[in-house]
XYZ file of C-alpha atoms in Angstrom:
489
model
C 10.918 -29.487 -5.393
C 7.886 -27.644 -5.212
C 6.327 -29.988 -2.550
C 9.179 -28.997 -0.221
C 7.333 -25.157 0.249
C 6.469 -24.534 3.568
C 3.047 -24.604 5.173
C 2.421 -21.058 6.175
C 1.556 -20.771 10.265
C -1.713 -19.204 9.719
C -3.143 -21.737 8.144
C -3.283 -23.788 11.233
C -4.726 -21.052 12.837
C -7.539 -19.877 10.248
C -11.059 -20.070 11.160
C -12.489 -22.993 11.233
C -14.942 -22.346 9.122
C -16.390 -25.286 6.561
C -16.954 -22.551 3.695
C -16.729 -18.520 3.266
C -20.881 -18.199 3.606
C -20.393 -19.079 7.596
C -17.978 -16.597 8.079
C -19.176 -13.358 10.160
C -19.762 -10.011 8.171
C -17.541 -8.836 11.030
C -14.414 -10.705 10.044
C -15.297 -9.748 6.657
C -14.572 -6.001 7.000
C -11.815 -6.574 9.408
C -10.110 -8.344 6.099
C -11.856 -5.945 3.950
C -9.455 -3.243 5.702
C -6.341 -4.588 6.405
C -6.301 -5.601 2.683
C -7.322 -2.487 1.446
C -5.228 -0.614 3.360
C -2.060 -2.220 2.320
C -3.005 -2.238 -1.671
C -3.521 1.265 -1.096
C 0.041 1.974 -0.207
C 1.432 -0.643 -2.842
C -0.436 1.652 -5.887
C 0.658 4.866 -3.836
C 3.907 3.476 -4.217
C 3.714 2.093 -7.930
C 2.095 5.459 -8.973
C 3.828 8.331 -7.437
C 6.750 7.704 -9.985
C 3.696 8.024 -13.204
C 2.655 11.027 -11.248
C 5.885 13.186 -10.963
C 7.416 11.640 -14.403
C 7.400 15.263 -16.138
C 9.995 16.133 -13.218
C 11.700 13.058 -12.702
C 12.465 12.708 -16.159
C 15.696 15.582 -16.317
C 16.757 14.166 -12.814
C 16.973 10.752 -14.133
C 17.877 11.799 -18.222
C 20.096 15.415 -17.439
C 18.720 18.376 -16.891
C 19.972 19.290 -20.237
C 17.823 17.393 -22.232
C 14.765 17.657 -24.340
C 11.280 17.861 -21.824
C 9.852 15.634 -24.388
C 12.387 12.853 -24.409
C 13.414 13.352 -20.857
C 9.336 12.870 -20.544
C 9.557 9.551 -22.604
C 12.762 8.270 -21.029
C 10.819 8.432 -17.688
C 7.523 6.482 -19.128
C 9.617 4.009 -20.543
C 11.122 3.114 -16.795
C 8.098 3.537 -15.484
C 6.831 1.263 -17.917
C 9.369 -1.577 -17.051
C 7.321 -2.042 -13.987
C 4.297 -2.907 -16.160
C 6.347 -5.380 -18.037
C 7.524 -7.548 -15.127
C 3.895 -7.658 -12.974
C 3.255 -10.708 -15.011
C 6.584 -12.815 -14.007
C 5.404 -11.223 -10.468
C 1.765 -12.863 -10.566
C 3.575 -16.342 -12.167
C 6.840 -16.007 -9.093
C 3.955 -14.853 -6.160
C 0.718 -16.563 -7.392
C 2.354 -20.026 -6.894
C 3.862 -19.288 -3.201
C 0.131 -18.108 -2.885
C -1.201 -21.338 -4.002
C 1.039 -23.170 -2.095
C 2.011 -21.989 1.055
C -0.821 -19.282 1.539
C -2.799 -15.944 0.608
C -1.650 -13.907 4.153
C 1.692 -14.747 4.029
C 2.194 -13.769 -0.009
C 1.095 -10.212 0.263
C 2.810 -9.091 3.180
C 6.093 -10.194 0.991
C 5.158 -8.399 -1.943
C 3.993 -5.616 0.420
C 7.781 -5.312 1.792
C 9.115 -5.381 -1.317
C 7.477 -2.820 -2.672
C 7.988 -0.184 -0.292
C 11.746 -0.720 0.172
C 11.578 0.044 -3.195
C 9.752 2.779 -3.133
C 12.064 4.521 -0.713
C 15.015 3.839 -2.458
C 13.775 5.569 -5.392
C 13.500 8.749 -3.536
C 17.140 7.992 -2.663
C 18.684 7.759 -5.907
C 21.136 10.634 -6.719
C 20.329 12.679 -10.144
C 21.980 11.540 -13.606
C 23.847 15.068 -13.591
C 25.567 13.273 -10.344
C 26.041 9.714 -11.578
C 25.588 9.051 -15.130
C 23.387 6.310 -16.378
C 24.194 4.733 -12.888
C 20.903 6.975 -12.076
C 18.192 5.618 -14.556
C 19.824 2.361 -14.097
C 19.324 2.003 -10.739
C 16.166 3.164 -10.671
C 15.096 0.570 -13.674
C 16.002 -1.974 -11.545
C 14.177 -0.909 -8.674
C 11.597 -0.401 -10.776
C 11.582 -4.600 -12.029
C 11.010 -5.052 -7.557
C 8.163 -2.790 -7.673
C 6.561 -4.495 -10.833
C 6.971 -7.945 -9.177
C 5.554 -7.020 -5.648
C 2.760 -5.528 -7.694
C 2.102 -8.795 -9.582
C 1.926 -10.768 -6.390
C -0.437 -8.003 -4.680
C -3.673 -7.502 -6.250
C -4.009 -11.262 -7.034
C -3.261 -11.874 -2.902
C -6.029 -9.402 -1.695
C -8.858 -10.132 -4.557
C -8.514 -13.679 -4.082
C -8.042 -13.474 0.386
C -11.460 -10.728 0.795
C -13.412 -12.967 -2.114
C -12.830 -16.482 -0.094
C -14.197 -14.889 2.800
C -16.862 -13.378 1.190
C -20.451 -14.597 0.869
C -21.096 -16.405 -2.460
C -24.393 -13.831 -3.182
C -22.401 -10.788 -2.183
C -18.864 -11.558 -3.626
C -19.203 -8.661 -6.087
C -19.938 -6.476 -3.186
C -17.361 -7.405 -0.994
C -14.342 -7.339 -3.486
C -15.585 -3.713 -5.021
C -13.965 -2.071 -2.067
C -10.630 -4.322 -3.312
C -10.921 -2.410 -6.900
C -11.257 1.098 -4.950
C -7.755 0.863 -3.595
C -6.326 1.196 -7.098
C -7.914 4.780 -7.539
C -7.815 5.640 -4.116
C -3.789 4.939 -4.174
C -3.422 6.913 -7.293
C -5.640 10.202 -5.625
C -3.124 9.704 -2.781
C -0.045 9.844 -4.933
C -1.568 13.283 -6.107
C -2.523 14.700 -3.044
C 0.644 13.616 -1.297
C 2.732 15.339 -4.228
C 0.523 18.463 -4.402
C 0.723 19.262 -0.826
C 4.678 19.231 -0.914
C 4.740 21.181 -3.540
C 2.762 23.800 -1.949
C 4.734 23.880 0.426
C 7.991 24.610 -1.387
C 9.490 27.261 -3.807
C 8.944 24.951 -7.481
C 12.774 25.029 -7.994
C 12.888 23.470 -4.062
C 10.294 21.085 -5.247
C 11.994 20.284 -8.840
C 15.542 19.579 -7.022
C 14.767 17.711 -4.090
C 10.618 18.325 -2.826
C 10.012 14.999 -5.581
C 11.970 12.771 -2.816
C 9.739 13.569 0.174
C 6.675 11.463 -1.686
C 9.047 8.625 -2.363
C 10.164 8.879 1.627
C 6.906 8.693 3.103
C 6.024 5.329 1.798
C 8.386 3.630 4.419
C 6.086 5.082 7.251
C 3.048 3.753 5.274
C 4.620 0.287 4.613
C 5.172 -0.140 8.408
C 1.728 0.619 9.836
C 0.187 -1.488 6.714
C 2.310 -4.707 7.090
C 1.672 -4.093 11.323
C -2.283 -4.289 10.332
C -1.897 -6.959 7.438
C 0.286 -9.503 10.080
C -3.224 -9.767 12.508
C -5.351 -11.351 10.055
C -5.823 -14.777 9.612
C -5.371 -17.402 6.204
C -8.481 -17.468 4.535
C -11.151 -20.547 5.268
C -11.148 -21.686 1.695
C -7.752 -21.934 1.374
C -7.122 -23.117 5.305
C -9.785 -25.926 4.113
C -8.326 -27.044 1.099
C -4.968 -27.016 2.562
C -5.984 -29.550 5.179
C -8.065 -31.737 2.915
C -4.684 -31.812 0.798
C -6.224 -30.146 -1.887
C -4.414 -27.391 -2.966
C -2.181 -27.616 -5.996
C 1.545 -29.194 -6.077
C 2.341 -26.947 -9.324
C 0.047 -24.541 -9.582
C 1.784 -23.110 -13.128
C 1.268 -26.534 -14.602
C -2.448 -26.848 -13.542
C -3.206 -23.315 -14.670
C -1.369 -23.454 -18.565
C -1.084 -26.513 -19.087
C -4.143 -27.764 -18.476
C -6.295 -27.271 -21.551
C -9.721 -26.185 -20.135
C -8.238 -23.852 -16.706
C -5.830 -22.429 -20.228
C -8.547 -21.698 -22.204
C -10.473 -19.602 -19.428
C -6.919 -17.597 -18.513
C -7.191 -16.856 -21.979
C -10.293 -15.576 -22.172
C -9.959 -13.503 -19.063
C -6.902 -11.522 -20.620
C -8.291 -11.022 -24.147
C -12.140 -10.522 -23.352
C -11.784 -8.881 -20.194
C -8.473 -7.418 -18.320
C -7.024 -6.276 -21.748
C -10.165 -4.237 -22.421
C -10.025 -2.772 -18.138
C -6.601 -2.044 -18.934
C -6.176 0.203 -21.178
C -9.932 2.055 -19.999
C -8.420 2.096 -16.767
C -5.295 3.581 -17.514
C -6.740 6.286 -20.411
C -9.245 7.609 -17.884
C -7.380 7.845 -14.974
C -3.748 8.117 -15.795
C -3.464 9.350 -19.278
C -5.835 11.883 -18.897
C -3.803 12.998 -15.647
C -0.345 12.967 -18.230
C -2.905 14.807 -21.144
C -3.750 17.491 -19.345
C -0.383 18.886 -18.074
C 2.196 17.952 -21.137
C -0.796 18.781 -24.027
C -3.373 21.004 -22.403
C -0.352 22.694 -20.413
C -2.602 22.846 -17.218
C -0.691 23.361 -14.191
C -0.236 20.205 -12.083
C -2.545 21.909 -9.179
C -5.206 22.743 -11.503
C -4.695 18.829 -13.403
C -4.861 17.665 -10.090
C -8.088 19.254 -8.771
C -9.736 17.851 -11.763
C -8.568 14.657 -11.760
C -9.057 14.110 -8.155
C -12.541 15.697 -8.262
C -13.610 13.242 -10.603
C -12.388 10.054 -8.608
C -13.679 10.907 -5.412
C -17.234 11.706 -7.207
C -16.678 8.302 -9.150
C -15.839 6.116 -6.225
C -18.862 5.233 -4.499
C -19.980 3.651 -8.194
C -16.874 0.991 -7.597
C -19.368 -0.243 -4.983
C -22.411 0.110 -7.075
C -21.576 -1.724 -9.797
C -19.633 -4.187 -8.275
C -23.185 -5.206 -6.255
C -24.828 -4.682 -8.779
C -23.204 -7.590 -10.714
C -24.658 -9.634 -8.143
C -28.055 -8.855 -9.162
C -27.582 -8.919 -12.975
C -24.186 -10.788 -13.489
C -20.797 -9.600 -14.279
C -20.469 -9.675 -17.949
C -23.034 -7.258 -19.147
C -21.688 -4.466 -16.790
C -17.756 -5.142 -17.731
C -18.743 -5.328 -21.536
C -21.307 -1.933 -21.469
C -18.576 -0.102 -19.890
C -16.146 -1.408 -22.345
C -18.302 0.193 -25.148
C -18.835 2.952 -23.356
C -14.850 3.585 -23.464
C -14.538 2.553 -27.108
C -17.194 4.827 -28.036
C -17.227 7.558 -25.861
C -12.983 8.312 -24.995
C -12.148 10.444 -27.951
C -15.102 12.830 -28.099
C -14.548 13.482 -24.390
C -11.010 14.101 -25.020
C -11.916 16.281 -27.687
C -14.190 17.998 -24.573
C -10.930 18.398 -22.325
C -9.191 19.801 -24.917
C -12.070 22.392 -25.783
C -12.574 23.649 -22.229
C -8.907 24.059 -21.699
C -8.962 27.317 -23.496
C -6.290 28.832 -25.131
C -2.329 29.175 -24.638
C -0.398 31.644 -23.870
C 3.513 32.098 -24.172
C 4.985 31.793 -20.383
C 8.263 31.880 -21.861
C 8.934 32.580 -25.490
C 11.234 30.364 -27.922
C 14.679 30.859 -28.109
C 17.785 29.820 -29.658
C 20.886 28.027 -26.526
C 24.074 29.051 -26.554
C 24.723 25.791 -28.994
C 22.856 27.011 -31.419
C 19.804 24.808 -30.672
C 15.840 25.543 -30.688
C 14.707 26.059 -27.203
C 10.595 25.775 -27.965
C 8.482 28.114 -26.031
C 6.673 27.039 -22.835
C 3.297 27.571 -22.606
C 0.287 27.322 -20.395
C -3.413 27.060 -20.867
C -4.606 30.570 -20.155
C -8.470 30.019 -18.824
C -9.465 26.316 -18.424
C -12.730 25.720 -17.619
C -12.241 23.212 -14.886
C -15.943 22.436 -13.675
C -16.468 21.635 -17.297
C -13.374 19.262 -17.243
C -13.977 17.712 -14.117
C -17.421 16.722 -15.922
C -15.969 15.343 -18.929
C -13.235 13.329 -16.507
C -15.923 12.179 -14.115
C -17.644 10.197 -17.454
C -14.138 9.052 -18.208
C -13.274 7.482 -15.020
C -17.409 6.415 -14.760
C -16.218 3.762 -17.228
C -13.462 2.704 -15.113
C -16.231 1.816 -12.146
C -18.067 -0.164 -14.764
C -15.182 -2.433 -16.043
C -13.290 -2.646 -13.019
C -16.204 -2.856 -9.705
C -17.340 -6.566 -10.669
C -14.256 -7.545 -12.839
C -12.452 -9.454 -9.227
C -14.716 -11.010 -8.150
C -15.681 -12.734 -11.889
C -11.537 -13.581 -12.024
C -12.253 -15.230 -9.014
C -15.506 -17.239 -9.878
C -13.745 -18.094 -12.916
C -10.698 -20.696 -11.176
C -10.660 -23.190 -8.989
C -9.512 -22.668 -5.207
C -6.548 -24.601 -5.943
C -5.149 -22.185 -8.376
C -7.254 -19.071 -8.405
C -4.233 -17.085 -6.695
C -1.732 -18.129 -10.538
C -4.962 -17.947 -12.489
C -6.365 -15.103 -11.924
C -3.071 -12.910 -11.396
C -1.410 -13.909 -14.679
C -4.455 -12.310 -17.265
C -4.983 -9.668 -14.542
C -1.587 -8.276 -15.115
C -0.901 -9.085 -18.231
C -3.622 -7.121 -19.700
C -3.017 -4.048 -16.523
C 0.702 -4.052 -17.258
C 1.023 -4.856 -20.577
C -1.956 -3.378 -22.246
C -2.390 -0.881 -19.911
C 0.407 0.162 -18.488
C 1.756 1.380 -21.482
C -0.749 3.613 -22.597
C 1.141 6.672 -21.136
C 4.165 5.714 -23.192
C 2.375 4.072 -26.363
C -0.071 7.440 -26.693
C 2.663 10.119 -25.737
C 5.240 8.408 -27.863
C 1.971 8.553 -31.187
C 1.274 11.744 -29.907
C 4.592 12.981 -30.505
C 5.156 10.661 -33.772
C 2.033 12.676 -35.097
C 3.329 16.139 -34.000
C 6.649 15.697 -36.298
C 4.225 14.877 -39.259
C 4.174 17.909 -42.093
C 1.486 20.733 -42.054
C -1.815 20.306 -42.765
C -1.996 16.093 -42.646
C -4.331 14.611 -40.401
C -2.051 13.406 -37.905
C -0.225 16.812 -37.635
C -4.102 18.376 -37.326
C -5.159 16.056 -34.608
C -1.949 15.455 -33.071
C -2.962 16.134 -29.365
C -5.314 13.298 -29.629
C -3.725 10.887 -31.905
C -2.471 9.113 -28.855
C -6.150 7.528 -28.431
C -6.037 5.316 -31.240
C -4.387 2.869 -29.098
C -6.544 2.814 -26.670
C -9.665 2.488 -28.303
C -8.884 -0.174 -30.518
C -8.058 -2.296 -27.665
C -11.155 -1.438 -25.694
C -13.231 -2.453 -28.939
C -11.551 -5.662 -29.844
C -11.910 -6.783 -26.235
C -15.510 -5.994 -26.419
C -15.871 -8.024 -29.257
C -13.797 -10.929 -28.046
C -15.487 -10.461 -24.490
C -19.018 -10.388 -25.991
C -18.443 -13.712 -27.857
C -16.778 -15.942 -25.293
C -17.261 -14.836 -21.645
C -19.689 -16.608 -19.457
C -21.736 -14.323 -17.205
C -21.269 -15.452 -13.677
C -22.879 -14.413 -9.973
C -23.570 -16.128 -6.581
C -20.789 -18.733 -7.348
C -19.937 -21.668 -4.694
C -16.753 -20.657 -5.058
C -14.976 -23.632 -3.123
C -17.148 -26.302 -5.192
C-alpha cells in the first residue's frame, strides 16, 4: 500500500521554517552545493560513456567491426539510458513525494555510481561475446533510472528553499551541473589520454574515467547526507498534506495532466533536443564528420561551455525580472533558426582532409575506407560558432527549473515535474546522437549528386530542428509565463 512508505528521518528534523522566503541565504547555498555537487557527478557519470562512444564501441561490438556501426551500436546503448529516465522520474518522483526530497537523491546518487564503475569493469566483446554489450545495457537501464530520480530531487529540494522572487536565480546554478558534468567527463578523459600511448588508452586508459566515479560518489553522498529535508516539504508532511499516490494525482487528474503535458511538448521537448545538438552532438560532429582529433574537439567544446556558463545564471535571474516563457521560447527560435547555418560554420572552419591512412582492401576481400583527419581547423573560429550554439542552451535551460517547479503543486511537484523533464531530455533529446548519426549515415549511402548525398554531413539536423520549431510553436500558444510564485500556496 502506498500509505505504508516510510517517513524519512529528516523530515522531523528540517527547519522549522513556516515557508522557503524565511529561510537564510546561508542555508540556501549550503543546499545550493551539496546538490550541485552530487548532480555533477551523476551527469559525469551518465556522460563519460557519450563521450568515449567512438572507442567503446569495438570494445563492446569487436574490434573487427565497422567504426560506423561499432559507433551506432554504442549510441544505441547509450541511448537505452535515455529511454528508461522516464520510468526513473515515475519509480523515484513518488518515493520523493512521499517519503522525502533528501532521502530520494542520495538513492539515485548510489545507484548511479555503482553503475558507473561497473562499466569500467566490463571485459571487451572479443573476451565475452554479447555477454559484453549486454551487460553493459543493463547497467546502462540503472544509470537511466538514478538519472530520472536525480534532477527532479535537486530542482525541486534548492527551489523549496529558495526565495519566491529569486527562484530563477537560485535553481540556475541546478541547470549548470548538467554542462559542468559533461566538461568534466571531457577533461577527465583528455587528461588520461595524455597521459598514455593511444593504443594504452584504446585497450584499457577508457576504464580509468569509469573508475574514478566511485571516489566521486563517496565524497558527494558524504556532503549530500548533512543537509536537511526541505521546509516545504517538512511542512506539508506534518500538516498531512503531501500526496498518498502521487502518479494518480499527477495523470490522472485532468487539470495537474494537462500542465505535464504542456511542459513536455511546449517546453522540455524543445530544451531537449537544443540541449543535446549544442552540446553533445556537436562534441560527436566534430570528431566522426569533421575528423578533428578528440583534443582539439575537446578544447573547443570545452572553451565554449566555460565562456557560456556564467549566462546559466543570467538568464535564469533574469526570468525573474521578465518571466520565464519569453526567454525559454526566444532561445528556442534561436536554435530552430540559427543550428544549421552554424553547423554549416563548423564545418567551413574545419578545413580540409587529408588521408592519415589510405583505403585498402582486408585480407577477406573487404573495403577498408581510408581514415582521415581535418588538416587545419580553425579552432578560435569554431569555438565562436559553438559558444552561440551552447548560448541557446543557457537560454532554454537557466529559467526552465524553476518554471517546472512553479508549475505543480508541493504535493506532487517531485512526479510532475520529473516525468515531462525526462521525457522530453531522454526521449527527445537523448537520442539526437543516434537519430542524427544514424540520418547522417542514411544520407551518406544515398547516390551521387542527390541532395542528401550533397549535404550528408549535416542531414542529421533535420531532426533537431523540427523539434525545436514545433515546440516553439506549441510553447508559444499554451504556456503561461510565470515568476515570483508562492510556491507552497
Amino acid at each position: 500500500m502506498e500509505q505504508s512508505l516510510p517517513i524519512s528521518p529528516d523530515v522531523a528534523d528540517a527547519p522549522a521554517a513556516h515557508d522557503n522566503n524565511s529561510v537564510d541565504e546561508k542555508t540556501i547555498w549550503k543546499v545550493i552545493t551539496a546538490s550541485s555537487v552530487g548532480t555533477v557527478i551523476e551527469w559525469y557519470d551518465f556522460y563519460i560513456f557519450g563521450s568515449l562512444a567512438a572507442i567503446i564501441g569495438p570494445v563492446l561490438f569487436g574490434s573487427k567491426g565497422k567504426p560506423e556501426e561499432t559507433l551506432l551500436g554504442a549510441l544505441a546503448v547509450f541511448g537505452v539510458g535515455f529511454i528508461v529516465r522516464p520510468f526513473g522520474a515515475v519509480v523515484f518522483g513518488r518515493i520523493g513525494d512521499m517519503i522525502g526530497r533528501k532521502y530520494t537523491f542520495l538513492v539515485t546518487l548510489l545507484m548511479m555510481g555503482g553503475a558507473t564503475v561497473a562499466t569500467g569493469l566490463v571485459p571487451s566483446y572479443d573476451k565475452i561475446g554479447w555477454i559484453a554489450p549486454a551487460i553493459v545495457l543493463v547497467l546502462r537501464l540503472f544509470q537511466g533510472l538514478a538519472l530520472g530520480g536525480e534532477y527532479g530531487g535537486a530542482a525541486t529540494y534548492v527551489a523549496e528553499y529558495a526565495p519566491d522572487k529569486r527562484r530563477g536565480y537560485f535553481t540556475s546554478y541546478i541547470q549548470i551541473t548538467a554542462t559542468a558534468g559533461l566538461i568534466l567527463s571531457i577533461l577527465v578523459i583528455v587528461l588520461t589520454k595524455k597521459a598514455m600511448p593511444d593504443a594504452d588508452f584504446k585497450t584499457w586508459g577508457w576504464r580509468i574515467p569509469f573508475l574514478l566515479s566511485g571516489v566521486l560518489i563517496v565524497a558527494s553522498y558524504y556532503i549530500r547526507k548533512q543537509l536537511h529535508e526541505s521546509p516545504l516539504f517538512a511542512k506539508a508532511k506534518a500538516e498531512g498534506k503531501t500526496s498518498t499516490s502521487p502518479l494518480r494525482d499527477s495523470f490522472l487528474n485532468p487539470v495537474n495532466r494537462r500542465l505535464v503535458l504542456i511542459a513536455l511538448f511546449g517546453a522540455t521537448m524543445g530544451q531537449g533536443v537544443v540541449f543535446y545538438t549544442s552540446q553533445f552532438y556537436a562534441y560527436s560532429f566534430m570528431q566522426n564528420a569533421l575528423k578533428l582529433d578528440l583534443i582539439d574537439a575537446s578544447i573547443v567544446l570545452v572553451a565554449s561551455m566555460v565562456l557560456a556558463t556564467p549566462l546559466f545564471i543570467y538568464f535564469g535571474s533574469l526570468s525573474d525580472r521578465i518571466g520565464r516563457k519569453r526567454i525559454i521560447m526566444a532561445g528556442m527560435l534561436c536554435a530552430a533558426l540559427f543550428t544549421v547555418p552554424l553547423f554549416y560554420g563548423l564545418k567551413a572552419y574545419a578545413g580540409p582532409l587529408t588521408e592519415v591512412t589510405p583505403a585498402t582492401v582486408d585480407a577477406a576481400g573487404k573495403a577498408v575506407e581510408a581514415v582521415s583527419k581535418a588538416l587545419a581547423p580553425n579552432l578560435f573560429m569554431m569555438t565562436v560558432l559553438t559558444f552561440c550554439l551552447v548560448l541557446f542552451v543557457t537560454m532554454v535551460y537557466g529559467p526552465i527549473a524553476a518554471y517546472l517547479v512553479e508549475l505543480f503543486p508541493t504535493k506532487v511537484r517531485y512526479t510532475s515535474l520529473s516525468v515531462p523533464y525526462h521525457i522530453g531530455n531522454g526521449i527527445f533529446g537523448g537520442f539526437v546522437p543516434l537519430v542524427a548519426t544514424w540520418i547522417a549515415v542514411w544520407a551518406k549511402a544515398q547516390p551521387a549528386g542527390t541532395f542528401f548525398k550533397e549535404h550528408a554531413a549535416l542531414s542529421g539536423l533535420i531532426y533537431p530542428v523540427l523539434i525545436a520549431a514545433l515546440c516553439w510553436v506549441i510553447g508559444s500558444a499554451l504556456m503561461k509565463d510565470s515568476r515570483n510564485v508562492r510556491i507552497m500556496e
